[in-house]
Amino acid sequence: MKSRIFMYLFIFTFLLVIFQFVNSKSIIESYDDKLTNYMDKNTELKDSIRGIEENTANNLYTFKFDTNDDAMTYWEDRGYRISEFVPFIKDELINLNVYDTEDHPLVPFASMTGNKMRIDQIRLLNHKWIIINFTDGKYWGEMLLEYDIENKENLKFKEIASTLYRP
């Protein structure tokens, strides 16, 4: 009788070990599949981030006067020093923020809040165009300008297009 109990106990233990082995194998395979999927997804996302970073780096230098050799050469050939030229243009635009009339001398939109329209951001695109951002504190807009310098002192701006956004 003792031998039968030991035999049943052995068979039961053997079946329990087989069950645990099969069950743990399927759990490990499941975890391994999930880990492989996560690693593949991680690699895919890292590649996407790398692509976005490359595009961002390229966009930082696109349509920017400081990185446009042809635009800088255009003004250097006319006797301007670029280190003085860019601040001169920006200062002239910012100086337009000081005005006594109701309307800004350059911005084609009147303020709707009682505050004055002010130019707050300036980006020189090349040797002919500038994008500016303007606001009165609540409403804001953007404007594309053409610029030219006559007689090395007289700076002329011409509006090409502008837009005003809703708050």
PDB file of C-alpha atoms in Angstrom:
ATOM      1  CA  MET A   1       0.000   0.000   0.000  1.00  0.00           C
ATOM      2  CA  LYS A   2       2.804   2.343   0.821  1.00  0.00           C
ATOM      3  CA  SER A   3       4.361   1.682  -2.528  1.00  0.00           C
ATOM      4  CA  ARG A   4       1.100   2.556  -4.296  1.00  0.00           C
ATOM      5  CA  ILE A   5       0.801   5.824  -2.373  1.00  0.00           C
ATOM      6  CA  PHE A   6       4.363   6.671  -3.335  1.00  0.00           C
ATOM      7  CA  MET A   7       3.688   5.740  -6.916  1.00  0.00           C
ATOM      8  CA  TYR A   8       0.506   7.913  -7.032  1.00  0.00           C
ATOM      9  CA  LEU A   9       2.372  10.693  -5.293  1.00  0.00           C
ATOM     10  CA  PHE A  10       5.192  10.383  -7.818  1.00  0.00           C
ATOM     11  CA  ILE A  11       2.761  10.393 -10.772  1.00  0.00           C
ATOM     12  CA  PHE A  12       0.902  13.372  -9.313  1.00  0.00           C
ATOM     13  CA  THR A  13       4.182  15.243  -8.757  1.00  0.00           C
ATOM     14  CA  PHE A  14       5.343  14.354 -12.255  1.00  0.00           C
ATOM     15  CA  LEU A  15       2.092  15.626 -13.778  1.00  0.00           C
ATOM     16  CA  LEU A  16       2.325  18.799 -11.675  1.00  0.00           C
ATOM     17  CA  VAL A  17       5.911  19.417 -12.873  1.00  0.00           C
ATOM     18  CA  ILE A  18       4.893  18.851 -16.507  1.00  0.00           C
ATOM     19  CA  PHE A  19       1.928  21.230 -16.097  1.00  0.00           C
ATOM     20  CA  GLN A  20       4.143  23.920 -14.537  1.00  0.00           C
ATOM     21  CA  PHE A  21       6.776  23.470 -17.231  1.00  0.00           C
ATOM     22  CA  VAL A  22       4.255  23.822 -20.064  1.00  0.00           C
ATOM     23  CA  ASN A  23       2.519  26.740 -18.364  1.00  0.00           C
ATOM     24  CA  SER A  24       5.769  28.572 -17.567  1.00  0.00           C
ATOM     25  CA  LYS A  25       7.032  27.954 -21.101  1.00  0.00           C
ATOM     26  CA  SER A  26       3.935  29.605 -22.575  1.00  0.00           C
ATOM     27  CA  ILE A  27       4.249  32.526 -20.125  1.00  0.00           C
ATOM     28  CA  ILE A  28       7.916  33.003 -20.996  1.00  0.00           C
ATOM     29  CA  GLU A  29       7.152  32.843 -24.721  1.00  0.00           C
ATOM     30  CA  SER A  30       4.390  35.413 -24.242  1.00  0.00           C
ATOM     31  CA  TYR A  31       6.743  37.740 -22.341  1.00  0.00           C
ATOM     32  CA  ASP A  32       9.418  37.191 -24.964  1.00  0.00           C
ATOM     33  CA  ASP A  33       6.976  38.094 -27.775  1.00  0.00           C
ATOM     34  CA  LYS A  34       5.877  41.219 -25.913  1.00  0.00           C
ATOM     35  CA  LEU A  35       9.482  42.213 -25.264  1.00  0.00           C
ATOM     36  CA  THR A  36      10.378  41.693 -28.925  1.00  0.00           C
ATOM     37  CA  ASN A  37       7.383  43.799 -29.981  1.00  0.00           C
ATOM     38  CA  TYR A  38       8.340  46.555 -27.528  1.00  0.00           C
ATOM     39  CA  MET A  39      11.934  46.504 -28.744  1.00  0.00           C
ATOM     40  CA  ASP A  40      10.792  46.732 -32.382  1.00  0.00           C
ATOM     41  CA  LYS A  41       8.414  49.583 -31.529  1.00  0.00           C
ATOM     42  CA  ASN A  42      11.163  51.330 -29.561  1.00  0.00           C
ATOM     43  CA  THR A  43      13.536  51.088 -32.535  1.00  0.00           C
ATOM     44  CA  GLU A  44      10.822  52.401 -34.842  1.00  0.00           C
ATOM     45  CA  LEU A  45      10.096  55.336 -32.522  1.00  0.00           C
ATOM     46  CA  LYS A  46      13.794  56.146 -32.153  1.00  0.00           C
ATOM     47  CA  ASP A  47      14.090  56.232 -35.949  1.00  0.00           C
ATOM     48  CA  SER A  48      11.074  58.545 -36.112  1.00  0.00           C
ATOM     49  CA  ILE A  49      12.572  60.842 -33.493  1.00  0.00           C
ATOM     50  CA  ARG A  50      15.877  60.890 -35.346  1.00  0.00           C
ATOM     51  CA  GLY A  51      14.040  61.837 -38.559  1.00  0.00           C
ATOM     52  CA  ILE A  52      12.144  64.604 -36.774  1.00  0.00           C
ATOM     53  CA  GLU A  53      15.380  65.916 -35.239  1.00  0.00           C
ATOM     54  CA  GLU A  54      17.036  65.975 -38.663  1.00  0.00           C
ATOM     55  CA  ASN A  55      14.050  67.830 -40.152  1.00  0.00           C
ATOM     56  CA  THR A  56      14.050  70.279 -37.244  1.00  0.00           C
ATOM     57  CA  ALA A  57      17.764  70.909 -37.691  1.00  0.00           C
ATOM     58  CA  ASN A  58      17.226  71.495 -41.408  1.00  0.00           C
ATOM     59  CA  ASN A  59      14.251  73.778 -40.751  1.00  0.00           C
ATOM     60  CA  LEU A  60      16.286  75.895 -38.346  1.00  0.00           C
ATOM     61  CA  TYR A  61      18.558  76.835 -41.216  1.00  0.00           C
ATOM     62  CA  THR A  62      15.955  77.085 -43.948  1.00  0.00           C
ATOM     63  CA  PHE A  63      14.672  80.537 -44.871  1.00  0.00           C
ATOM     64  CA  LYS A  64      17.112  82.290 -42.583  1.00  0.00           C
ATOM     65  CA  PHE A  65      19.291  85.190 -43.634  1.00  0.00           C
ATOM     66  CA  ASP A  66      22.195  84.161 -41.397  1.00  0.00           C
ATOM     67  CA  THR A  67      22.617  80.862 -43.225  1.00  0.00           C
ATOM     68  CA  ASN A  68      21.887  82.145 -46.737  1.00  0.00           C
ATOM     69  CA  ASP A  69      25.270  82.861 -48.310  1.00  0.00           C
ATOM     70  CA  ASP A  70      23.763  84.317 -51.481  1.00  0.00           C
ATOM     71  CA  ALA A  71      21.715  86.846 -49.515  1.00  0.00           C
ATOM     72  CA  MET A  72      24.698  87.895 -47.426  1.00  0.00           C
ATOM     73  CA  THR A  73      26.897  88.174 -50.511  1.00  0.00           C
ATOM     74  CA  TYR A  74      24.258  90.389 -52.159  1.00  0.00           C
ATOM     75  CA  TRP A  75      24.585  93.005 -49.409  1.00  0.00           C
ATOM     76  CA  GLU A  76      28.329  92.569 -48.930  1.00  0.00           C
ATOM     77  CA  ASP A  77      28.849  93.317 -52.630  1.00  0.00           C
ATOM     78  CA  ARG A  78      26.996  96.598 -52.065  1.00  0.00           C
ATOM     79  CA  GLY A  79      29.402  97.586 -49.281  1.00  0.00           C
ATOM     80  CA  TYR A  80      27.488  96.534 -46.155  1.00  0.00           C
ATOM     81  CA  ARG A  81      28.958  94.624 -43.251  1.00  0.00           C
ATOM     82  CA  ILE A  82      26.593  91.811 -42.299  1.00  0.00           C
ATOM     83  CA  SER A  83      27.442  92.127 -38.602  1.00  0.00           C
ATOM     84  CA  GLU A  84      26.010  95.670 -38.728  1.00  0.00           C
ATOM     85  CA  PHE A  85      23.398  95.132 -41.419  1.00  0.00           C
ATOM     86  CA  VAL A  86      21.068  92.699 -39.639  1.00  0.00           C
ATOM     87  CA  PRO A  87      20.884  94.738 -36.397  1.00  0.00           C
ATOM     88  CA  PHE A  88      20.306  97.871 -38.507  1.00  0.00           C
ATOM     89  CA  ILE A  89      17.266  96.314 -40.228  1.00  0.00           C
ATOM     90  CA  LYS A  90      15.841  94.970 -36.965  1.00  0.00           C
ATOM     91  CA  ASP A  91      16.407  98.262 -35.138  1.00  0.00           C
ATOM     92  CA  GLU A  92      14.652 100.184 -37.902  1.00  0.00           C
ATOM     93  CA  LEU A  93      11.630  97.905 -37.651  1.00  0.00           C
ATOM     94  CA  ILE A  94      11.532  98.064 -33.837  1.00  0.00           C
ATOM     95  CA  ASN A  95      11.878 101.869 -33.990  1.00  0.00           C
ATOM     96  CA  LEU A  96       8.621 101.912 -35.945  1.00  0.00           C
ATOM     97  CA  ASN A  97       6.913 100.801 -32.694  1.00  0.00           C
ATOM     98  CA  VAL A  98       7.343 104.344 -31.381  1.00  0.00           C
ATOM     99  CA  TYR A  99       4.630 106.389 -33.075  1.00  0.00           C
ATOM    100  CA  ASP A 100       2.213 109.143 -32.058  1.00  0.00           C
ATOM    101  CA  THR A 101      -0.614 108.403 -34.457  1.00  0.00           C
ATOM    102  CA  GLU A 102      -3.424 105.963 -33.853  1.00  0.00           C
ATOM    103  CA  ASP A 103      -2.266 103.510 -36.525  1.00  0.00           C
ATOM    104  CA  HIS A 104       1.092 101.793 -36.805  1.00  0.00           C
ATOM    105  CA  PRO A 105       3.110 103.162 -39.746  1.00  0.00           C
ATOM    106  CA  LEU A 106       3.717  99.675 -41.143  1.00  0.00           C
ATOM    107  CA  VAL A 107       1.086  97.308 -39.720  1.00  0.00           C
ATOM    108  CA  PRO A 108      -2.082  97.556 -41.849  1.00  0.00           C
ATOM    109  CA  PHE A 109      -4.433  96.610 -38.996  1.00  0.00           C
ATOM    110  CA  ALA A 110      -5.712  98.948 -36.308  1.00  0.00           C
ATOM    111  CA  SER A 111      -5.624  97.835 -32.702  1.00  0.00           C
ATOM    112  CA  MET A 112      -8.977  96.630 -31.402  1.00  0.00           C
ATOM    113  CA  THR A 113      -8.044  96.697 -27.717  1.00  0.00           C
ATOM    114  CA  GLY A 114      -6.957 100.294 -27.240  1.00  0.00           C
ATOM    115  CA  ASN A 115      -3.295  99.252 -27.050  1.00  0.00           C
ATOM    116  CA  LYS A 116      -0.887 100.080 -29.842  1.00  0.00           C
ATOM    117  CA  MET A 117       0.129  97.518 -32.425  1.00  0.00           C
ATOM    118  CA  ARG A 118       3.760  96.566 -31.923  1.00  0.00           C
ATOM    119  CA  ILE A 119       6.222  94.513 -33.950  1.00  0.00           C
ATOM    120  CA  ASP A 120       7.608  91.848 -31.639  1.00  0.00           C
ATOM    121  CA  GLN A 121       9.371  89.258 -33.802  1.00  0.00           C
ATOM    122  CA  ILE A 122      11.459  89.749 -36.920  1.00  0.00           C
ATOM    123  CA  ARG A 123      12.986  87.164 -39.229  1.00  0.00           C
ATOM    124  CA  LEU A 124      15.048  88.110 -42.249  1.00  0.00           C
ATOM    125  CA  LEU A 125      14.463  85.485 -44.900  1.00  0.00           C
ATOM    126  CA  ASN A 126      16.894  86.644 -47.566  1.00  0.00           C
ATOM    127  CA  HIS A 127      18.180  89.809 -49.236  1.00  0.00           C
ATOM    128  CA  LYS A 128      14.667  90.977 -50.168  1.00  0.00           C
ATOM    129  CA  TRP A 129      12.068  89.640 -47.723  1.00  0.00           C
ATOM    130  CA  ILE A 130      11.307  89.802 -44.015  1.00  0.00           C
ATOM    131  CA  ILE A 131       8.587  88.122 -41.948  1.00  0.00           C
ATOM    132  CA  ILE A 132       7.402  90.034 -38.905  1.00  0.00           C
ATOM    133  CA  ASN A 133       5.025  89.151 -36.107  1.00  0.00           C
ATOM    134  CA  PHE A 134       2.929  91.941 -34.574  1.00  0.00           C
ATOM    135  CA  THR A 135       0.450  92.186 -31.705  1.00  0.00           C
ATOM    136  CA  ASP A 136      -1.563  94.566 -29.580  1.00  0.00           C
ATOM    137  CA  GLY A 137      -1.583  92.182 -26.624  1.00  0.00           C
ATOM    138  CA  LYS A 138      -4.728  90.292 -27.608  1.00  0.00           C
ATOM    139  CA  TYR A 139      -4.792  90.162 -31.397  1.00  0.00           C
ATOM    140  CA  TRP A 140      -1.737  89.192 -33.369  1.00  0.00           C
ATOM    141  CA  GLY A 141      -0.725  88.697 -36.950  1.00  0.00           C
ATOM    142  CA  GLU A 142       2.073  88.223 -39.398  1.00  0.00           C
ATOM    143  CA  MET A 143       3.292  90.208 -42.351  1.00  0.00           C
ATOM    144  CA  LEU A 144       5.608  89.520 -45.262  1.00  0.00           C
ATOM    145  CA  LEU A 145       7.649  92.584 -46.212  1.00  0.00           C
ATOM    146  CA  GLU A 146       9.908  93.450 -49.076  1.00  0.00           C
ATOM    147  CA  TYR A 147      12.784  95.727 -48.119  1.00  0.00           C
ATOM    148  CA  ASP A 148      15.428  97.741 -49.894  1.00  0.00           C
ATOM    149  CA  ILE A 149      18.038 100.313 -48.946  1.00  0.00           C
ATOM    150  CA  GLU A 150      18.548 103.430 -50.993  1.00  0.00           C
ATOM    151  CA  ASN A 151      21.665 105.596 -50.616  1.00  0.00           C
ATOM    152  CA  LYS A 152      22.983 103.359 -47.769  1.00  0.00           C
ATOM    153  CA  GLU A 153      20.642 105.052 -45.272  1.00  0.00           C
ATOM    154  CA  ASN A 154      17.084 105.189 -46.551  1.00  0.00           C
ATOM    155  CA  LEU A 155      15.388 101.898 -45.680  1.00  0.00           C
ATOM    156  CA  LYS A 156      12.130 101.226 -47.544  1.00  0.00           C
ATOM    157  CA  PHE A 157       9.561  98.600 -46.582  1.00  0.00           C
ATOM    158  CA  LYS A 158       6.763  97.361 -48.819  1.00  0.00           C
ATOM    159  CA  GLU A 159       4.001  95.083 -47.582  1.00  0.00           C
ATOM    160  CA  ILE A 160       3.536  91.993 -49.710  1.00  0.00           C
ATOM    161  CA  ALA A 161       0.930  90.204 -47.592  1.00  0.00           C
ATOM    162  CA  SER A 162      -0.412  90.256 -44.054  1.00  0.00           C
ATOM    163  CA  THR A 163      -2.863  88.421 -41.876  1.00  0.00           C
ATOM    164  CA  LEU A 164      -4.507  89.007 -38.514  1.00  0.00           C
ATOM    165  CA  TYR A 165      -5.504  86.078 -36.322  1.00  0.00           C
ATOM    166  CA  ARG A 166      -8.454  85.835 -33.977  1.00  0.00           C
ATOM    167  CA  PRO A 167      -7.630  85.524 -30.266  1.00  0.00           C
TER     168      PRO A 167
END
